[in-house]
Protein backbone atom coordinates (compact mmCIF):
# COMPACT_ATOMS: atom_id res chain seq x y z
CA UNK A 1 7.14 -2.84 8.20
CA UNK A 2 7.89 0.65 9.37
CA UNK A 3 4.60 2.07 10.71
CA UNK A 4 3.71 5.71 11.20
CA UNK A 5 1.18 7.25 13.63
CA UNK A 6 -1.44 9.48 12.01
CA UNK A 7 -2.31 12.50 14.21
CA UNK A 8 -5.66 13.07 12.58
CA UNK A 9 -7.03 9.72 13.67
CA UNK A 10 -10.15 9.76 15.78
CA UNK A 11 -12.99 7.54 16.96
CA UNK A 12 -16.24 8.79 15.39
CA UNK A 13 -18.54 6.05 16.60
CA UNK A 14 -17.63 4.06 19.67
CA UNK A 15 -20.19 1.39 18.87
CA UNK A 16 -18.29 -1.71 20.14
CA UNK A 17 -19.22 -3.73 17.07
CA UNK A 18 -18.63 -7.43 17.42
CA UNK A 19 -17.52 -7.58 13.78
CA UNK A 20 -17.88 -4.17 12.07
CA UNK A 21 -17.40 -4.49 8.32
CA UNK A 22 -17.69 -3.03 4.79
CA UNK A 23 -18.14 0.71 5.26
CA UNK A 24 -19.30 2.62 2.18
CA UNK A 25 -20.19 6.23 1.57
CA UNK A 26 -23.51 7.30 0.10
CA UNK A 27 -23.23 10.62 -1.81
CA UNK A 28 -27.06 11.00 -1.68
CA UNK A 29 -27.60 10.75 2.02
CA UNK A 30 -24.14 12.07 2.86
CA UNK A 31 -23.80 9.21 5.31
CA UNK A 32 -21.47 6.32 5.91
CA UNK A 33 -23.10 2.90 5.96
CA UNK A 34 -21.65 -0.35 7.39
CA UNK A 35 -22.68 -3.58 9.14
CA UNK A 36 -22.02 -5.56 12.31
CA UNK A 37 -21.89 -9.06 10.94
CA UNK A 38 -22.30 -10.84 14.25
CA UNK A 39 -25.14 -8.77 15.79
CA UNK A 40 -26.43 -8.57 12.94
CA UNK A 41 -27.18 -4.96 12.08
CA UNK A 42 -27.01 -2.29 9.37
CA UNK A 43 -25.61 1.06 10.66
CA UNK A 44 -25.27 4.63 9.49
CA UNK A 45 -23.22 7.59 10.61
CA UNK A 46 -23.86 11.21 9.61
CA UNK A 47 -20.63 13.25 9.97
CA UNK A 48 -22.55 16.54 9.74
CA UNK A 49 -24.53 15.84 12.93
CA UNK A 50 -22.64 12.95 14.55
CA UNK A 51 -25.78 10.89 14.51
CA UNK A 52 -25.37 7.13 14.61
CA UNK A 53 -28.26 4.81 13.88
CA UNK A 54 -28.53 0.96 13.82
CA UNK A 55 -31.21 -1.33 12.38
CA UNK A 56 -31.22 -4.89 13.83
CA UNK A 57 -31.72 -7.69 11.33
CA UNK A 58 -33.22 -11.11 11.95
CA UNK A 59 -30.62 -13.77 12.98
CA UNK A 60 -30.92 -15.55 9.58
CA UNK A 61 -30.03 -12.30 7.87
CA UNK A 62 -26.41 -12.22 8.92
CA UNK A 63 -24.96 -9.72 6.44
CA UNK A 64 -21.35 -10.00 5.25
CA UNK A 65 -21.48 -6.97 2.93
CA UNK A 66 -23.79 -4.39 1.50
CA UNK A 67 -24.12 -2.32 -1.66
CA UNK A 68 -25.94 0.89 -2.39
CA UNK A 69 -28.91 0.36 -4.76
CA UNK A 70 -29.72 2.71 -7.58
CA UNK A 71 -33.47 2.38 -6.92
CA UNK A 72 -32.97 3.21 -3.25
CA UNK A 73 -31.82 1.42 -0.13
CA UNK A 74 -29.24 -1.35 -0.01
CA UNK A 75 -28.43 -4.84 -1.18
CA UNK A 76 -27.57 -7.33 1.58
CA UNK A 77 -25.28 -10.32 1.09
CA UNK A 78 -26.50 -13.03 3.40
CA UNK A 79 -26.52 -16.83 4.01
CA UNK A 80 -29.67 -17.02 1.93
CA UNK A 81 -28.37 -14.96 -1.01
CA UNK A 82 -28.82 -11.40 -2.08
CA UNK A 83 -31.63 -9.28 -0.59
CA UNK A 84 -32.92 -5.77 -1.17
CA UNK A 85 -33.46 -3.74 2.05
CA UNK A 86 -34.39 -0.13 2.78
CA UNK A 87 -33.86 1.02 6.41
CA UNK A 88 -36.13 3.97 5.74
CA UNK A 89 -39.13 1.68 5.14
CA UNK A 90 -40.53 -0.74 7.67
CA UNK A 91 -40.37 -3.78 5.33
CA UNK A 92 -38.55 -7.05 5.61
CA UNK A 93 -35.67 -7.65 3.28
CA UNK A 94 -36.85 -9.00 -0.17
CA UNK A 95 -35.02 -11.74 -2.00
CA UNK A 96 -33.25 -10.77 -5.23
CA UNK A 97 -31.38 -14.03 -5.87
CA UNK A 98 -30.38 -17.10 -3.86
CA UNK A 99 -27.33 -18.73 -5.54
CA UNK A 100 -27.51 -21.74 -3.18
CA UNK A 101 -24.31 -21.47 -1.20
CA UNK A 102 -23.78 -25.18 -0.59
CA UNK A 103 -24.96 -26.15 2.85
CA UNK A 104 -25.28 -25.16 6.50
CA UNK A 105 -22.74 -22.68 7.78
CA UNK A 106 -22.10 -21.09 4.35
CA UNK A 107 -22.71 -17.36 3.97
CA UNK A 108 -21.72 -14.47 1.73
CA UNK A 109 -18.92 -12.23 3.06
CA UNK A 110 -17.10 -9.22 1.51
CA UNK A 111 -18.60 -7.66 -1.56
CA UNK A 112 -18.54 -4.65 -3.69
CA UNK A 113 -20.14 -3.19 -6.90
CA UNK A 114 -18.20 -2.53 -10.09
CA UNK A 115 -18.82 0.65 -12.11
CA UNK A 116 -21.39 -1.09 -14.30
CA UNK A 117 -23.53 -1.82 -11.25
CA UNK A 118 -22.74 -5.42 -10.77
CA UNK A 119 -22.48 -6.64 -7.19
CA UNK A 120 -19.65 -9.11 -6.55
CA UNK A 121 -19.55 -11.07 -3.22
CA UNK A 122 -17.63 -14.11 -2.06
CA UNK A 123 -18.93 -17.02 0.03
CA UNK A 124 -17.32 -18.72 2.97
CA UNK A 125 -18.06 -21.18 5.74
CA UNK A 126 -18.64 -19.30 8.92
CA UNK A 127 -16.61 -21.57 11.18
CA UNK A 128 -14.74 -24.21 9.08
CA UNK A 129 -11.67 -22.80 7.47
CA UNK A 130 -11.67 -24.89 4.22
CA UNK A 131 -11.48 -23.74 0.57
CA UNK A 132 -15.19 -23.94 -0.17
CA UNK A 133 -15.66 -20.27 -1.13
CA UNK A 134 -17.17 -19.07 -4.39
CA UNK A 135 -17.00 -15.56 -5.82
CA UNK A 136 -20.38 -14.56 -7.28
CA UNK A 137 -21.33 -11.79 -9.67
CA UNK A 138 -24.97 -10.46 -9.30
CA UNK A 139 -25.86 -8.65 -12.49
CA UNK A 140 -28.42 -5.79 -12.81
CA UNK A 141 -30.88 -8.21 -14.48
CA UNK A 142 -30.78 -10.29 -11.25
CA UNK A 143 -28.89 -13.17 -12.90
CA UNK A 144 -26.04 -14.58 -10.79
CA UNK A 145 -22.78 -16.11 -11.98
CA UNK A 146 -20.08 -18.10 -10.17
CA UNK A 147 -16.77 -16.55 -11.27
CA UNK A 148 -14.08 -18.07 -9.04
CA UNK A 149 -13.76 -20.80 -6.37
CA UNK A 150 -11.32 -22.57 -4.12
CA UNK A 151 -10.63 -19.94 -1.42
CA UNK A 152 -11.33 -19.80 2.31
CA UNK A 153 -12.20 -16.22 3.41
CA UNK A 154 -13.00 -13.71 0.68
CA UNK A 155 -12.08 -10.07 1.16
CA UNK A 156 -10.52 -6.93 -0.36
CA UNK A 157 -12.71 -6.73 -3.51
CA UNK A 158 -11.98 -3.43 -5.28
CA UNK A 159 -11.16 -2.01 -8.76
CA UNK A 160 -8.47 0.29 -10.12
CA UNK A 161 -9.67 3.75 -11.31
CA UNK A 162 -9.46 2.76 -14.96
CA UNK A 163 -11.51 -0.42 -14.31
CA UNK A 164 -8.78 -2.57 -15.89
CA UNK A 165 -7.75 -4.39 -12.65
CA UNK A 166 -9.77 -6.12 -9.99
CA UNK A 167 -8.26 -6.93 -6.62
CA UNK A 168 -9.25 -9.80 -4.36
CA UNK A 169 -7.84 -11.49 -1.25
CA UNK A 170 -8.11 -14.66 0.84
CA UNK A 171 -7.61 -13.45 4.35
CA UNK A 172 -7.06 -16.98 5.78
CA UNK A 173 -4.27 -17.73 3.30
CA UNK A 174 -2.78 -14.14 3.55
CA UNK A 175 -2.75 -13.71 -0.19
CA UNK A 176 -3.94 -10.79 -2.40
CA UNK A 177 -4.38 -11.22 -6.14
CA UNK A 178 -4.94 -8.94 -9.15
CA UNK A 179 -6.97 -9.86 -12.24
CA UNK A 180 -7.37 -8.26 -15.63
CA UNK A 181 -10.91 -6.92 -15.67
CA UNK A 182 -13.28 -6.52 -18.62
CA UNK A 183 -15.71 -3.92 -17.51
CA UNK A 184 -18.06 -4.43 -20.50
CA UNK A 185 -18.48 -8.18 -19.86
CA UNK A 186 -17.73 -8.29 -16.16
CA UNK A 187 -15.06 -10.96 -16.84
CA UNK A 188 -11.84 -11.65 -14.92
CA UNK A 189 -8.63 -13.19 -16.29
CA UNK A 190 -4.86 -13.40 -15.78
CA UNK A 191 -4.91 -14.03 -12.12
CA UNK A 192 -1.61 -13.18 -10.48
CA UNK A 193 -0.20 -12.49 -7.03
CA UNK A 194 -0.55 -8.81 -6.06
CA UNK A 195 0.80 -9.09 -2.53
CA UNK A 196 1.94 -12.15 -0.59
CA UNK A 197 1.54 -11.54 3.11
CA UNK A 198 2.31 -15.11 4.33
CA UNK A 199 5.58 -13.89 5.87
CA UNK A 200 3.67 -11.45 8.15
CA UNK A 201 1.64 -11.94 11.35
CA UNK A 202 -1.15 -9.73 10.02
CA UNK A 203 -3.79 -10.90 7.53
CA UNK A 204 -5.26 -8.77 4.73
CA UNK A 205 -8.93 -7.89 5.24
CA UNK A 206 -11.02 -5.20 3.55
CA UNK A 207 -9.68 -2.83 0.92
CA UNK A 208 -10.42 0.24 -1.17
CA UNK A 209 -8.69 2.10 -3.98
CA UNK A 210 -7.79 5.82 -3.91
CA UNK A 211 -7.93 8.34 -6.75
CA UNK A 212 -4.25 7.75 -7.46
CA UNK A 213 -4.80 4.06 -8.04
CA UNK A 214 -3.21 2.81 -4.78
CA UNK A 215 -4.86 0.07 -2.69
CA UNK A 216 -5.47 0.73 1.02
CA UNK A 217 -6.20 -2.36 3.07
CA UNK A 218 -6.38 -3.28 6.73
CA UNK A 219 -4.38 -6.02 8.46
CA UNK A 220 -6.24 -7.90 11.17
CA UNK A 221 -4.13 -9.12 14.11
CA UNK A 222 -1.52 -6.31 13.82
CA UNK A 223 -3.67 -3.13 13.53
CA UNK A 224 -1.96 -1.90 10.39
CA UNK A 225 -3.47 0.22 7.60
CA UNK A 226 -1.39 -0.44 4.46
CA UNK A 227 -1.17 1.48 1.24
CA UNK A 228 0.07 -0.55 -1.80
CA UNK A 229 1.03 1.01 -5.09
CA UNK A 230 -0.43 -0.49 -8.31
CA UNK A 231 2.55 -2.92 -8.44
CA UNK A 232 1.84 -4.28 -4.99
CA UNK A 233 4.77 -2.45 -3.28
CA UNK A 234 4.23 -1.12 0.24
CA UNK A 235 3.98 2.68 0.06
CA UNK A 236 2.76 3.53 3.58
CA UNK A 237 1.94 1.71 6.81
CA UNK A 238 -0.12 3.45 9.54
CA UNK A 239 -0.42 1.92 13.04
CA UNK A 240 -3.98 2.03 14.22
CA UNK A 241 -5.02 1.85 17.96
CA UNK A 242 -7.08 -1.33 17.37
CA UNK A 243 -5.64 -4.85 16.88
CA UNK A 244 -8.30 -5.81 14.34
CA UNK A 245 -9.21 -3.17 11.80
CA UNK A 246 -11.46 -4.72 9.21
CA UNK A 247 -12.18 -2.44 6.22
CA UNK A 248 -11.50 1.06 4.95
CA UNK A 249 -13.67 3.35 2.82
CA UNK A 250 -13.27 6.96 1.65
CA UNK A 251 -16.09 9.34 2.39
CA UNK A 252 -17.02 12.85 3.58
CA UNK A 253 -16.43 16.08 1.76
CA UNK A 254 -14.45 15.45 -1.42
CA UNK A 255 -14.07 11.80 -0.33
CA UNK A 256 -11.00 12.86 1.62
CA UNK A 257 -11.83 11.12 4.94
CA UNK A 258 -10.85 7.47 5.28
CA UNK A 259 -13.24 5.56 7.57
CA UNK A 260 -12.23 2.21 9.09
CA UNK A 261 -14.35 -0.42 10.76
CA UNK A 262 -13.00 -2.81 13.41
CA UNK A 263 -13.98 -5.87 15.40
CA UNK A 264 -13.97 -6.85 19.11
CA UNK A 265 -14.63 -10.62 18.85
CA UNK A 266 -12.32 -13.22 20.33
CA UNK A 267 -10.30 -10.62 22.26
CA UNK A 268 -9.44 -11.50 25.82
CA UNK A 269 -11.19 -9.35 28.46
CA UNK A 270 -7.96 -7.93 29.88
CA UNK A 271 -6.78 -6.98 26.37
CA UNK A 272 -10.17 -5.55 25.49
CA UNK A 273 -10.06 -3.30 28.58
CA UNK A 274 -6.79 -1.91 27.23
CA UNK A 275 -8.21 -1.36 23.77
CA UNK A 276 -11.29 0.83 24.24
CA UNK A 277 -11.70 1.51 20.46
CA UNK A 278 -12.00 -2.21 19.53
CA UNK A 279 -15.20 -2.47 17.50
CA UNK A 280 -15.36 1.29 16.86
CA UNK A 281 -15.61 3.23 13.63
CA UNK A 282 -12.46 5.29 13.09
CA UNK A 283 -11.56 8.09 10.73
CA UNK A 284 -8.38 9.78 9.54
CA UNK A 285 -7.00 12.07 6.86
CA UNK A 286 -4.44 10.25 4.73
CA UNK A 287 -3.80 13.09 2.34
CA UNK A 288 -5.48 11.63 -0.77
CA UNK A 289 -9.08 11.28 -1.98
CA UNK A 290 -11.02 8.20 -2.81
CA UNK A 291 -13.44 7.25 -5.58
CA UNK A 292 -17.26 7.37 -5.62
CA UNK A 293 -19.01 4.23 -4.53
CA UNK A 294 -20.84 2.48 -7.40
CA UNK A 295 -24.46 1.40 -6.93
CA UNK A 296 -26.11 -1.82 -7.83
CA UNK A 297 -28.16 -1.11 -10.95
CA UNK A 298 -30.77 -3.85 -10.50
């Protein structure tokens, strides 16, 4: 892939996350939210002031993804299921639903809300790379439904601007799929390969969709930010100064800033010394706007 260098790229929070993940922009607080899965912690960044805050979670509350909540605060996707949490209030996370993930070592990973306020999140084993993953849909009435299984490492959940297509990836198997999406029923069908990355060193991680309907996703192991058109063709490749970018999200004024989380885990000390932004929160202008982040309606 021919990669470009983006001159607008900068490090906005040099937080050295062990596993920074799932950034999302809140249009109410005008802040970016994301997690460090390994610490574990929920974090925020205010671009107007540069303020960065972090809220440590209990070890059993390892959080693979978060969603904004219409009633306030966040929803956490954890080994014990889905929890409500508000960093502004000194309360422990409260259980919404525990789907029973199937044994020790299983946890929820990447997740996102559709535009009817359902929170989708996939499960995985934290250390064993076997196809035990299940994709769950948490509805606003707090019911939870298993929608798909048989994958290893769930990532890249996002939807097209017209809500007719859902995207999903298995990072371990280097495969991205597209599904027909029924927004009214929250149903997926017609699974098909969107992008096969098995011929590349990099592995597809988190993803988001821009206002033009193109999918932006990160490639761990190669440091690439890739834009795919709606047919899965590579449109742009940007080389990032970190080996392991994890997930992109549009935010800021007019949703025209692309923020990217990254990780620093399992990087040799000598390589880490040469990669000072590993684990940082990055930002850049890619010349296109994103879409507003939906909220969980429960």
